[in-house]
Amino acid sequence: MKPIAPSELIITNRGAIYHLDLLPDELAPIVLTVGDPDRVKVVSKYFDTIEVQRQHREFVTHTGTLGKKRISVVSTGIGPDNIDIVLNELDALVNIDFNTRTIKPNLSSLSILRLGTSGSLQADIPVDSFVAGTHGLGLDNLLHFYRLEQNEEEQELLQSFLTQTQIHHSITQPYISAAAPSLLKHFTEGYHQGITVTCPGFYGPQGRILRLGLAAPQLVDRLTDFQYGQHRITNFEMETSAIYGLSRLLGHHCLSLNVIVANRVNKTFSSDGQAGVEKLIVRSLEIIAGT
Ligand code: R1P
Ligand code: URA
């Protein structure tokens, strides 16, 4: 097998992957991702041990143990473009041999769980509640640069979404990818479940108007109203579809867990978002430790 060139797989003098600045043995098989670099220490303070602490740009990583499990928490920064970097580099750390620069013959699967903040698209999902994303529906374009294959259920959901919202005529070509059922099944009690939409921005792409007019002023209403069988859109944020799509292609198991900080239907915002984030972390770590 031809080695992957230094321009494509960038390894530092320390032997670390370029953006994350991690060595292969500094990453655990369970990876929690958070958007905010300051949230990494809020998660790792609940670990029993912390053996690795690294930072390069917005990518902060702590690796340690939680009970008998080895676990890493990595910040991604904001948006699907950052997820392209984080997911490809996490995968390289486990599935590419850095000495020979070749793909390992036996591939490993990571469990990747996002612990994020999000906006609710349903009146009955209030601020400070938790959502587990059954699917990531992308209004961003990251997965269009790869060959994402959607299964039959995903294709039907997407087709119904296009028919109901007509979004592909005005803004973007959406895509969809499901969460790992093996992870999703543990997050039922205390978590709403539904489709998480990912947007390539916080303002216009999430229908917020400050000074600029919107190309699709009906966006929020159409997302709120979408229904396909038991499925509805619960929330939106800025990373889930990219994590789900790339995890699917790379063979990792993923799940996005979000605390609601804004409710876009009744126009409320959490009075203590930090407390909500902390509660999401505590509850989710309890479940992860017990599985
Ligand atoms: C926007 O404020 C950011 O918050 C949400 C969005 O996805 C976006 O990254 O998630 P995090 O709190 O995990 O960053
Ligand atoms: N993060 C988002 O992307 N949107 C929200 O409304 C809240 C958090």
PDB file of C-alpha atoms and ligand atoms in Angstrom:
ATOM      1  CA  MET A   1       0.000   0.000   0.000  1.00  0.00           C
ATOM      2  CA  LYS A   2       1.338   3.458  -0.933  1.00  0.00           C
ATOM      3  CA  PRO A   3       2.063   5.646   2.124  1.00  0.00           C
ATOM      4  CA  ILE A   4      -0.209   8.678   2.572  1.00  0.00           C
ATOM      5  CA  ALA A   5       1.856  11.773   1.669  1.00  0.00           C
ATOM      6  CA  PRO A   6       3.027  14.289   4.333  1.00  0.00           C
ATOM      7  CA  SER A   7       0.810  16.994   2.763  1.00  0.00           C
ATOM      8  CA  GLU A   8      -2.326  14.850   3.225  1.00  0.00           C
ATOM      9  CA  LEU A   9      -1.697  13.264   6.637  1.00  0.00           C
ATOM     10  CA  ILE A  10       0.151  15.893   8.658  1.00  0.00           C
ATOM     11  CA  ILE A  11       2.137  14.526  11.601  1.00  0.00           C
ATOM     12  CA  THR A  12       4.138  16.893  13.808  1.00  0.00           C
ATOM     13  CA  ASN A  13       7.729  16.380  14.988  1.00  0.00           C
ATOM     14  CA  ARG A  14       6.276  15.024  18.244  1.00  0.00           C
ATOM     15  CA  GLY A  15       4.458  12.355  16.224  1.00  0.00           C
ATOM     16  CA  ALA A  16       1.061  13.972  16.792  1.00  0.00           C
ATOM     17  CA  ILE A  17      -1.811  14.566  14.349  1.00  0.00           C
ATOM     18  CA  TYR A  18      -1.659  18.200  13.190  1.00  0.00           C
ATOM     19  CA  HIS A  19      -4.742  20.069  14.466  1.00  0.00           C
ATOM     20  CA  LEU A  20      -5.616  18.002  17.536  1.00  0.00           C
ATOM     21  CA  ASP A  21      -1.925  17.662  18.548  1.00  0.00           C
ATOM     22  CA  LEU A  22      -2.576  14.143  19.838  1.00  0.00           C
ATOM     23  CA  LEU A  23      -0.491  10.955  19.661  1.00  0.00           C
ATOM     24  CA  PRO A  24      -2.419   7.768  18.866  1.00  0.00           C
ATOM     25  CA  ASP A  25      -2.081   6.473  22.445  1.00  0.00           C
ATOM     26  CA  GLU A  26      -3.378   9.773  23.879  1.00  0.00           C
ATOM     27  CA  LEU A  27      -6.899   9.077  22.594  1.00  0.00           C
ATOM     28  CA  ALA A  28      -9.433   6.796  24.337  1.00  0.00           C
ATOM     29  CA  PRO A  29     -12.036   4.612  22.570  1.00  0.00           C
ATOM     30  CA  ILE A  30     -14.894   6.716  24.001  1.00  0.00           C
ATOM     31  CA  VAL A  31     -14.684  10.314  22.787  1.00  0.00           C
ATOM     32  CA  LEU A  32     -16.944  13.083  24.071  1.00  0.00           C
ATOM     33  CA  THR A  33     -17.036  16.178  21.861  1.00  0.00           C
ATOM     34  CA  VAL A  34     -18.029  19.629  23.077  1.00  0.00           C
ATOM     35  CA  GLY A  35     -18.155  22.847  21.070  1.00  0.00           C
ATOM     36  CA  ASP A  36     -16.744  25.156  23.736  1.00  0.00           C
ATOM     37  CA  PRO A  37     -13.040  24.629  24.654  1.00  0.00           C
ATOM     38  CA  ASP A  38     -13.839  25.776  28.226  1.00  0.00           C
ATOM     39  CA  ARG A  39     -16.359  22.918  28.529  1.00  0.00           C
ATOM     40  CA  VAL A  40     -13.582  20.295  28.357  1.00  0.00           C
ATOM     41  CA  LYS A  41     -12.530  20.867  31.975  1.00  0.00           C
ATOM     42  CA  VAL A  42     -16.168  20.962  33.075  1.00  0.00           C
ATOM     43  CA  VAL A  43     -16.463  17.396  31.751  1.00  0.00           C
ATOM     44  CA  SER A  44     -13.078  16.053  32.839  1.00  0.00           C
ATOM     45  CA  LYS A  45     -13.488  17.236  36.440  1.00  0.00           C
ATOM     46  CA  TYR A  46     -15.867  14.240  36.772  1.00  0.00           C
ATOM     47  CA  PHE A  47     -13.205  11.773  35.536  1.00  0.00           C
ATOM     48  CA  ASP A  48     -11.477   9.610  38.164  1.00  0.00           C
ATOM     49  CA  THR A  49      -8.070  10.289  36.560  1.00  0.00           C
ATOM     50  CA  ILE A  50      -6.749  12.656  33.890  1.00  0.00           C
ATOM     51  CA  GLU A  51      -3.580  11.415  32.174  1.00  0.00           C
ATOM     52  CA  VAL A  52      -3.399  13.654  29.050  1.00  0.00           C
ATOM     53  CA  GLN A  53      -4.118  17.374  28.634  1.00  0.00           C
ATOM     54  CA  ARG A  54      -3.411  18.996  25.263  1.00  0.00           C
ATOM     55  CA  GLN A  55      -4.450  22.173  23.466  1.00  0.00           C
ATOM     56  CA  HIS A  56      -3.857  23.437  19.913  1.00  0.00           C
ATOM     57  CA  ARG A  57      -6.046  26.308  18.632  1.00  0.00           C
ATOM     58  CA  GLU A  58      -9.681  25.573  19.679  1.00  0.00           C
ATOM     59  CA  PHE A  59      -9.001  21.856  20.069  1.00  0.00           C
ATOM     60  CA  VAL A  60      -8.554  21.027  23.761  1.00  0.00           C
ATOM     61  CA  THR A  61      -8.330  17.363  24.784  1.00  0.00           C
ATOM     62  CA  HIS A  62      -8.332  15.693  28.196  1.00  0.00           C
ATOM     63  CA  THR A  63      -8.011  11.899  28.397  1.00  0.00           C
ATOM     64  CA  GLY A  64      -8.504   9.891  31.556  1.00  0.00           C
ATOM     65  CA  THR A  65     -10.670   7.281  33.178  1.00  0.00           C
ATOM     66  CA  LEU A  66     -14.245   7.126  34.412  1.00  0.00           C
ATOM     67  CA  GLY A  67     -14.683   3.979  36.496  1.00  0.00           C
ATOM     68  CA  LYS A  68     -13.180   1.201  34.389  1.00  0.00           C
ATOM     69  CA  LYS A  69     -13.603   3.132  31.115  1.00  0.00           C
ATOM     70  CA  ARG A  70     -10.887   5.134  29.344  1.00  0.00           C
ATOM     71  CA  ILE A  71     -12.437   8.274  27.964  1.00  0.00           C
ATOM     72  CA  SER A  72     -11.395  11.442  26.078  1.00  0.00           C
ATOM     73  CA  VAL A  73     -13.155  14.787  25.865  1.00  0.00           C
ATOM     74  CA  VAL A  74     -12.275  16.977  22.870  1.00  0.00           C
ATOM     75  CA  SER A  75     -13.500  20.467  21.969  1.00  0.00           C
ATOM     76  CA  THR A  76     -14.443  21.000  18.340  1.00  0.00           C
ATOM     77  CA  GLY A  77     -15.118  24.725  18.247  1.00  0.00           C
ATOM     78  CA  ILE A  78     -18.175  25.808  16.277  1.00  0.00           C
ATOM     79  CA  GLY A  79     -19.488  24.433  13.011  1.00  0.00           C
ATOM     80  CA  PRO A  80     -19.355  21.580  10.494  1.00  0.00           C
ATOM     81  CA  ASP A  81     -16.028  22.741   8.984  1.00  0.00           C
ATOM     82  CA  ASN A  82     -14.343  22.094  12.338  1.00  0.00           C
ATOM     83  CA  ILE A  83     -16.044  18.685  12.518  1.00  0.00           C
ATOM     84  CA  ASP A  84     -14.351  17.751   9.226  1.00  0.00           C
ATOM     85  CA  ILE A  85     -10.998  18.274  10.947  1.00  0.00           C
ATOM     86  CA  VAL A  86     -11.899  16.625  14.245  1.00  0.00           C
ATOM     87  CA  LEU A  87     -13.572  13.488  12.827  1.00  0.00           C
ATOM     88  CA  ASN A  88     -10.889  12.847  10.203  1.00  0.00           C
ATOM     89  CA  GLU A  89      -8.099  13.306  12.750  1.00  0.00           C
ATOM     90  CA  LEU A  90      -9.809  11.154  15.420  1.00  0.00           C
ATOM     91  CA  ASP A  91     -10.165   8.422  12.808  1.00  0.00           C
ATOM     92  CA  ALA A  92      -6.551   8.774  11.669  1.00  0.00           C
ATOM     93  CA  LEU A  93      -5.388   8.355  15.282  1.00  0.00           C
ATOM     94  CA  VAL A  94      -6.987   4.908  15.503  1.00  0.00           C
ATOM     95  CA  ASN A  95      -7.070   3.640  11.926  1.00  0.00           C
ATOM     96  CA  ILE A  96      -3.858   4.871  10.282  1.00  0.00           C
ATOM     97  CA  ASP A  97      -0.406   3.590  11.216  1.00  0.00           C
ATOM     98  CA  PHE A  98       1.632   6.785  11.693  1.00  0.00           C
ATOM     99  CA  ASN A  99       4.952   4.941  11.151  1.00  0.00           C
ATOM    100  CA  THR A 100       4.091   3.453   7.758  1.00  0.00           C
ATOM    101  CA  ARG A 101       1.428   6.108   6.899  1.00  0.00           C
ATOM    102  CA  THR A 102      -0.869   3.311   5.740  1.00  0.00           C
ATOM    103  CA  ILE A 103      -4.399   2.300   6.728  1.00  0.00           C
ATOM    104  CA  LYS A 104      -4.367  -0.431   9.374  1.00  0.00           C
ATOM    105  CA  PRO A 105      -5.653  -3.830   8.206  1.00  0.00           C
ATOM    106  CA  ASN A 106      -8.031  -4.092  11.177  1.00  0.00           C
ATOM    107  CA  LEU A 107     -10.115  -0.964  11.665  1.00  0.00           C
ATOM    108  CA  SER A 108     -11.365   0.267  15.072  1.00  0.00           C
ATOM    109  CA  SER A 109     -14.653   1.965  15.878  1.00  0.00           C
ATOM    110  CA  LEU A 110     -14.775   4.857  18.324  1.00  0.00           C
ATOM    111  CA  SER A 111     -17.868   5.762  20.343  1.00  0.00           C
ATOM    112  CA  ILE A 112     -18.320   9.485  19.765  1.00  0.00           C
ATOM    113  CA  LEU A 113     -20.863  11.400  21.880  1.00  0.00           C
ATOM    114  CA  ARG A 114     -21.446  15.126  21.482  1.00  0.00           C
ATOM    115  CA  LEU A 115     -22.441  17.074  24.614  1.00  0.00           C
ATOM    116  CA  GLY A 116     -23.709  20.361  23.237  1.00  0.00           C
ATOM    117  CA  THR A 117     -26.147  23.244  23.465  1.00  0.00           C
ATOM    118  CA  SER A 118     -29.037  23.698  21.086  1.00  0.00           C
ATOM    119  CA  GLY A 119     -32.219  25.556  20.152  1.00  0.00           C
ATOM    120  CA  SER A 120     -35.596  23.819  20.556  1.00  0.00           C
ATOM    121  CA  LEU A 121     -38.006  23.788  17.620  1.00  0.00           C
ATOM    122  CA  GLN A 122     -40.985  22.473  19.618  1.00  0.00           C
ATOM    123  CA  ALA A 123     -43.120  24.301  22.201  1.00  0.00           C
ATOM    124  CA  ASP A 124     -43.221  21.177  24.400  1.00  0.00           C
ATOM    125  CA  ILE A 125     -39.401  20.880  24.590  1.00  0.00           C
ATOM    126  CA  PRO A 126     -38.577  23.733  26.979  1.00  0.00           C
ATOM    127  CA  VAL A 127     -35.284  25.372  27.827  1.00  0.00           C
ATOM    128  CA  ASP A 128     -33.029  23.313  30.126  1.00  0.00           C
ATOM    129  CA  SER A 129     -34.380  19.997  28.804  1.00  0.00           C
ATOM    130  CA  PHE A 130     -32.198  17.376  27.085  1.00  0.00           C
ATOM    131  CA  VAL A 131     -32.472  16.009  23.540  1.00  0.00           C
ATOM    132  CA  ALA A 132     -30.859  12.901  22.010  1.00  0.00           C
ATOM    133  CA  GLY A 133     -30.694  13.208  18.222  1.00  0.00           C
ATOM    134  CA  THR A 134     -32.140  10.171  16.437  1.00  0.00           C
ATOM    135  CA  HIS A 135     -30.882  11.633  13.120  1.00  0.00           C
ATOM    136  CA  GLY A 136     -28.665  14.499  12.038  1.00  0.00           C
ATOM    137  CA  LEU A 137     -30.286  16.413   9.195  1.00  0.00           C
ATOM    138  CA  GLY A 138     -27.714  18.654   7.524  1.00  0.00           C
ATOM    139  CA  LEU A 139     -28.514  22.041   6.054  1.00  0.00           C
ATOM    140  CA  ASP A 140     -24.738  22.501   5.804  1.00  0.00           C
ATOM    141  CA  ASN A 141     -22.812  21.139   2.823  1.00  0.00           C
ATOM    142  CA  LEU A 142     -19.973  19.163   4.435  1.00  0.00           C
ATOM    143  CA  LEU A 143     -21.154  15.689   3.507  1.00  0.00           C
ATOM    144  CA  HIS A 144     -21.591  16.719  -0.150  1.00  0.00           C
ATOM    145  CA  PHE A 145     -17.783  16.568  -0.415  1.00  0.00           C
ATOM    146  CA  TYR A 146     -17.908  12.846   0.442  1.00  0.00           C
ATOM    147  CA  ARG A 147     -19.930   9.927  -0.897  1.00  0.00           C
ATOM    148  CA  LEU A 148     -22.566   9.567   1.822  1.00  0.00           C
ATOM    149  CA  GLU A 149     -24.827   6.596   1.322  1.00  0.00           C
ATOM    150  CA  GLN A 150     -28.232   6.941   2.954  1.00  0.00           C
ATOM    151  CA  ASN A 151     -30.255   3.841   3.810  1.00  0.00           C
ATOM    152  CA  GLU A 152     -33.883   3.354   2.798  1.00  0.00           C
ATOM    153  CA  GLU A 153     -35.357   4.839   5.982  1.00  0.00           C
ATOM    154  CA  GLU A 154     -33.080   7.878   5.692  1.00  0.00           C
ATOM    155  CA  GLN A 155     -33.954   8.378   2.019  1.00  0.00           C
ATOM    156  CA  GLU A 156     -37.681   8.259   2.785  1.00  0.00           C
ATOM    157  CA  LEU A 157     -37.311  10.712   5.665  1.00  0.00           C
ATOM    158  CA  LEU A 158     -35.275  13.063   3.511  1.00  0.00           C
ATOM    159  CA  GLN A 159     -37.712  12.866   0.606  1.00  0.00           C
ATOM    160  CA  SER A 160     -40.605  13.674   2.913  1.00  0.00           C
ATOM    161  CA  PHE A 161     -38.593  16.583   4.390  1.00  0.00           C
ATOM    162  CA  LEU A 162     -37.926  17.996   0.904  1.00  0.00           C
ATOM    163  CA  THR A 163     -41.559  17.666  -0.116  1.00  0.00           C
ATOM    164  CA  GLN A 164     -42.820  19.383   3.037  1.00  0.00           C
ATOM    165  CA  THR A 165     -40.227  22.157   3.354  1.00  0.00           C
ATOM    166  CA  GLN A 166     -39.205  22.753  -0.301  1.00  0.00           C
ATOM    167  CA  ILE A 167     -35.919  23.963   1.194  1.00  0.00           C
ATOM    168  CA  HIS A 168     -33.820  22.586  -1.684  1.00  0.00           C
ATOM    169  CA  HIS A 169     -35.435  25.097  -4.042  1.00  0.00           C
ATOM    170  CA  SER A 170     -34.453  28.136  -1.993  1.00  0.00           C
ATOM    171  CA  ILE A 171     -31.333  27.449   0.093  1.00  0.00           C
ATOM    172  CA  THR A 172     -29.529  24.136   0.254  1.00  0.00           C
ATOM    173  CA  GLN A 173     -29.443  20.432  -0.576  1.00  0.00           C
ATOM    174  CA  PRO A 174     -30.074  18.693   2.787  1.00  0.00           C
ATOM    175  CA  TYR A 175     -28.722  15.284   3.801  1.00  0.00           C
ATOM    176  CA  ILE A 176     -29.494  12.936   6.687  1.00  0.00           C
ATOM    177  CA  SER A 177     -27.730  10.269   8.730  1.00  0.00           C
ATOM    178  CA  ALA A 178     -28.970   8.319  11.763  1.00  0.00           C
ATOM    179  CA  ALA A 179     -27.451   8.003  15.254  1.00  0.00           C
ATOM    180  CA  ALA A 180     -25.955   4.690  16.366  1.00  0.00           C
ATOM    181  CA  PRO A 181     -28.881   2.623  17.767  1.00  0.00           C
ATOM    182  CA  SER A 182     -26.446   0.945  20.208  1.00  0.00           C
ATOM    183  CA  LEU A 183     -25.852   4.339  21.886  1.00  0.00           C
ATOM    184  CA  LEU A 184     -29.284   5.929  21.388  1.00  0.00           C
ATOM    185  CA  LYS A 185     -31.074   3.124  23.268  1.00  0.00           C
ATOM    186  CA  HIS A 186     -29.418   4.154  26.571  1.00  0.00           C
ATOM    187  CA  PHE A 187     -30.631   7.773  26.396  1.00  0.00           C
ATOM    188  CA  THR A 188     -34.380   7.497  26.879  1.00  0.00           C
ATOM    189  CA  GLU A 189     -35.159   8.498  30.459  1.00  0.00           C
ATOM    190  CA  GLY A 190     -34.898  12.275  30.809  1.00  0.00           C
ATOM    191  CA  TYR A 191     -34.068  12.851  27.131  1.00  0.00           C
ATOM    192  CA  HIS A 192     -36.456  13.871  24.375  1.00  0.00           C
ATOM    193  CA  GLN A 193     -35.636  12.047  21.159  1.00  0.00           C
ATOM    194  CA  GLY A 194     -36.025  13.431  17.647  1.00  0.00           C
ATOM    195  CA  ILE A 195     -34.275  14.737  14.565  1.00  0.00           C
ATOM    196  CA  THR A 196     -31.515  17.278  15.176  1.00  0.00           C
ATOM    197  CA  VAL A 197     -31.048  19.746  12.310  1.00  0.00           C
ATOM    198  CA  THR A 198     -27.592  21.181  11.749  1.00  0.00           C
ATOM    199  CA  CYS A 199     -27.202  24.682  10.298  1.00  0.00           C
ATOM    200  CA  PRO A 200     -24.061  26.306   8.858  1.00  0.00           C
ATOM    201  CA  GLY A 201     -24.596  29.427  10.991  1.00  0.00           C
ATOM    202  CA  PHE A 202     -26.327  30.738  14.122  1.00  0.00           C
ATOM    203  CA  TYR A 203     -28.219  33.761  12.756  1.00  0.00           C
ATOM    204  CA  GLY A 204     -29.624  33.648   9.190  1.00  0.00           C
ATOM    205  CA  PRO A 205     -29.179  29.854   8.884  1.00  0.00           C
ATOM    206  CA  GLN A 206     -31.272  29.451  12.081  1.00  0.00           C
ATOM    207  CA  GLY A 207     -33.847  32.062  11.044  1.00  0.00           C
ATOM    208  CA  ARG A 208     -32.642  34.782  13.441  1.00  0.00           C
ATOM    209  CA  ILE A 209     -33.157  38.349  12.288  1.00  0.00           C
ATOM    210  CA  LEU A 210     -31.025  41.153  13.690  1.00  0.00           C
ATOM    211  CA  ARG A 211     -30.450  43.594  10.805  1.00  0.00           C
ATOM    212  CA  LEU A 212     -30.515  41.340   7.717  1.00  0.00           C
ATOM    213  CA  GLY A 213     -33.488  39.993   5.817  1.00  0.00           C
ATOM    214  CA  LEU A 214     -33.768  36.229   5.324  1.00  0.00           C
ATOM    215  CA  ALA A 215     -33.858  34.274   2.056  1.00  0.00           C
ATOM    216  CA  ALA A 216     -36.193  31.740   3.700  1.00  0.00           C
ATOM    217  CA  PRO A 217     -38.244  33.515   6.409  1.00  0.00           C
ATOM    218  CA  GLN A 218     -40.445  30.413   6.887  1.00  0.00           C
ATOM    219  CA  LEU A 219     -37.495  28.171   7.829  1.00  0.00           C
ATOM    220  CA  VAL A 220     -38.164  27.792  11.571  1.00  0.00           C
ATOM    221  CA  ASP A 221     -41.912  27.197  11.075  1.00  0.00           C
ATOM    222  CA  ARG A 222     -41.294  24.590   8.396  1.00  0.00           C
ATOM    223  CA  LEU A 223     -38.811  22.712  10.577  1.00  0.00           C
ATOM    224  CA  THR A 224     -41.220  22.853  13.528  1.00  0.00           C
ATOM    225  CA  ASP A 225     -44.144  21.592  11.443  1.00  0.00           C
ATOM    226  CA  PHE A 226     -42.302  18.729   9.702  1.00  0.00           C
ATOM    227  CA  GLN A 227     -43.697  15.273  10.497  1.00  0.00           C
ATOM    228  CA  TYR A 228     -43.035  11.847   9.053  1.00  0.00           C
ATOM    229  CA  GLY A 229     -44.710   8.992  10.946  1.00  0.00           C
ATOM    230  CA  GLN A 230     -43.325   9.173  14.504  1.00  0.00           C
ATOM    231  CA  HIS A 231     -40.501  11.473  13.429  1.00  0.00           C
ATOM    232  CA  ARG A 232     -40.326  15.200  14.078  1.00  0.00           C
ATOM    233  CA  ILE A 233     -37.570  17.786  14.331  1.00  0.00           C
ATOM    234  CA  THR A 234     -36.783  18.519  17.954  1.00  0.00           C
ATOM    235  CA  ASN A 235     -33.877  20.959  17.790  1.00  0.00           C
ATOM    236  CA  PHE A 236     -31.120  22.612  15.787  1.00  0.00           C
ATOM    237  CA  GLU A 237     -27.471  23.434  16.330  1.00  0.00           C
ATOM    238  CA  MET A 238     -24.255  23.438  14.272  1.00  0.00           C
ATOM    239  CA  GLU A 239     -22.357  20.099  14.376  1.00  0.00           C
ATOM    240  CA  THR A 240     -24.544  16.974  14.593  1.00  0.00           C
ATOM    241  CA  SER A 241     -25.164  16.171  10.895  1.00  0.00           C
ATOM    242  CA  ALA A 242     -21.436  16.401  10.172  1.00  0.00           C
ATOM    243  CA  ILE A 243     -20.580  14.113  13.113  1.00  0.00           C
ATOM    244  CA  TYR A 244     -23.255  11.574  12.091  1.00  0.00           C
ATOM    245  CA  GLY A 245     -22.380  11.624   8.383  1.00  0.00           C
ATOM    246  CA  LEU A 246     -18.628  11.293   8.847  1.00  0.00           C
ATOM    247  CA  SER A 247     -19.010   8.685  11.613  1.00  0.00           C
ATOM    248  CA  ARG A 248     -21.183   6.627   9.258  1.00  0.00           C
ATOM    249  CA  LEU A 249     -18.560   6.781   6.503  1.00  0.00           C
ATOM    250  CA  LEU A 250     -15.615   6.105   8.816  1.00  0.00           C
ATOM    251  CA  GLY A 251     -17.338   3.321  10.784  1.00  0.00           C
ATOM    252  CA  HIS A 252     -17.661   4.994  14.188  1.00  0.00           C
ATOM    253  CA  HIS A 253     -20.669   4.962  16.547  1.00  0.00           C
ATOM    254  CA  CYS A 254     -22.054   8.379  17.347  1.00  0.00           C
ATOM    255  CA  LEU A 255     -24.760  10.192  19.269  1.00  0.00           C
ATOM    256  CA  SER A 256     -25.500  13.872  19.805  1.00  0.00           C
ATOM    257  CA  LEU A 257     -26.879  14.946  23.198  1.00  0.00           C
ATOM    258  CA  ASN A 258     -27.879  18.564  23.627  1.00  0.00           C
ATOM    259  CA  VAL A 259     -29.293  20.758  26.357  1.00  0.00           C
ATOM    260  CA  ILE A 260     -31.836  23.289  25.124  1.00  0.00           C
ATOM    261  CA  VAL A 261     -30.728  26.856  25.833  1.00  0.00           C
ATOM    262  CA  ALA A 262     -33.194  28.653  23.516  1.00  0.00           C
ATOM    263  CA  ASN A 263     -36.770  27.782  22.599  1.00  0.00           C
ATOM    264  CA  ARG A 264     -37.464  29.285  19.181  1.00  0.00           C
ATOM    265  CA  VAL A 265     -41.202  28.667  19.250  1.00  0.00           C
ATOM    266  CA  ASN A 266     -42.035  30.454  22.490  1.00  0.00           C
ATOM    267  CA  LYS A 267     -38.954  32.738  22.233  1.00  0.00           C
ATOM    268  CA  THR A 268     -37.429  31.935  25.617  1.00  0.00           C
ATOM    269  CA  PHE A 269     -33.771  31.649  26.637  1.00  0.00           C
ATOM    270  CA  SER A 270     -32.417  29.722  29.628  1.00  0.00           C
ATOM    271  CA  SER A 271     -31.784  31.877  32.686  1.00  0.00           C
ATOM    272  CA  ASP A 272     -28.753  29.691  33.576  1.00  0.00           C
ATOM    273  CA  GLY A 273     -27.385  27.904  30.532  1.00  0.00           C
ATOM    274  CA  GLN A 274     -24.221  26.840  32.364  1.00  0.00           C
ATOM    275  CA  ALA A 275     -26.259  24.946  34.980  1.00  0.00           C
ATOM    276  CA  GLY A 276     -28.114  23.151  32.178  1.00  0.00           C
ATOM    277  CA  VAL A 277     -24.857  22.167  30.497  1.00  0.00           C
ATOM    278  CA  GLU A 278     -23.485  20.851  33.801  1.00  0.00           C
ATOM    279  CA  LYS A 279     -26.639  18.761  34.381  1.00  0.00           C
ATOM    280  CA  LEU A 280     -26.416  17.313  30.855  1.00  0.00           C
ATOM    281  CA  ILE A 281     -22.783  16.364  31.511  1.00  0.00           C
ATOM    282  CA  VAL A 282     -23.510  14.745  34.891  1.00  0.00           C
ATOM    283  CA  ARG A 283     -26.520  12.728  33.652  1.00  0.00           C
ATOM    284  CA  SER A 284     -24.820  11.654  30.421  1.00  0.00           C
ATOM    285  CA  LEU A 285     -21.606  10.591  32.195  1.00  0.00           C
ATOM    286  CA  GLU A 286     -23.688   8.506  34.631  1.00  0.00           C
ATOM    287  CA  ILE A 287     -25.239   6.666  31.698  1.00  0.00           C
ATOM    288  CA  ILE A 288     -21.921   6.263  29.850  1.00  0.00           C
ATOM    289  CA  ALA A 289     -20.231   4.929  33.001  1.00  0.00           C
ATOM    290  CA  GLY A 290     -23.053   2.432  33.527  1.00  0.00           C
ATOM    291  CA  THR A 291     -23.135   0.981  29.988  1.00  0.00           C
TER     292      THR A 291
HETATM  293  C1  R1P B   1     -23.457  28.190  18.934  1.00  0.00           C
HETATM  294  O1  R1P B   1     -23.653  29.020  20.019  1.00  0.00           O
HETATM  295  C2  R1P B   1     -22.731  26.921  19.324  1.00  0.00           C
HETATM  296  O2  R1P B   1     -23.450  26.264  20.387  1.00  0.00           O
HETATM  297  C3  R1P B   1     -23.887  24.987  19.987  1.00  0.00           C
HETATM  298  C4  R1P B   1     -23.891  25.065  18.469  1.00  0.00           C
HETATM  299  O3  R1P B   1     -23.885  23.799  17.870  1.00  0.00           O
HETATM  300  C5  R1P B   1     -22.682  25.920  18.175  1.00  0.00           C
HETATM  301  O4  R1P B   1     -21.480  25.188  18.222  1.00  0.00           O
HETATM  302  O5  R1P B   1     -23.119  23.908  20.463  1.00  0.00           O
HETATM  303  P1  R1P B   1     -21.909  23.957  21.539  1.00  0.00           P
HETATM  304  O6  R1P B   1     -22.464  24.593  22.787  1.00  0.00           O
HETATM  305  O7  R1P B   1     -21.481  22.544  21.756  1.00  0.00           O
HETATM  306  O8  R1P B   1     -20.800  24.786  20.914  1.00  0.00           O
HETATM  307  N1  URA B   2     -26.871  26.647  19.666  1.00  0.00           N
HETATM  308  C1  URA B   2     -27.395  26.884  18.443  1.00  0.00           C
HETATM  309  O1  URA B   2     -26.752  26.570  17.428  1.00  0.00           O
HETATM  310  N2  URA B   2     -28.605  27.444  18.370  1.00  0.00           N
HETATM  311  C2  URA B   2     -29.312  27.813  19.446  1.00  0.00           C
HETATM  312  O2  URA B   2     -30.408  28.366  19.292  1.00  0.00           O
HETATM  313  C3  URA B   2     -28.759  27.579  20.713  1.00  0.00           C
HETATM  314  C4  URA B   2     -27.523  26.983  20.798  1.00  0.00           C
END
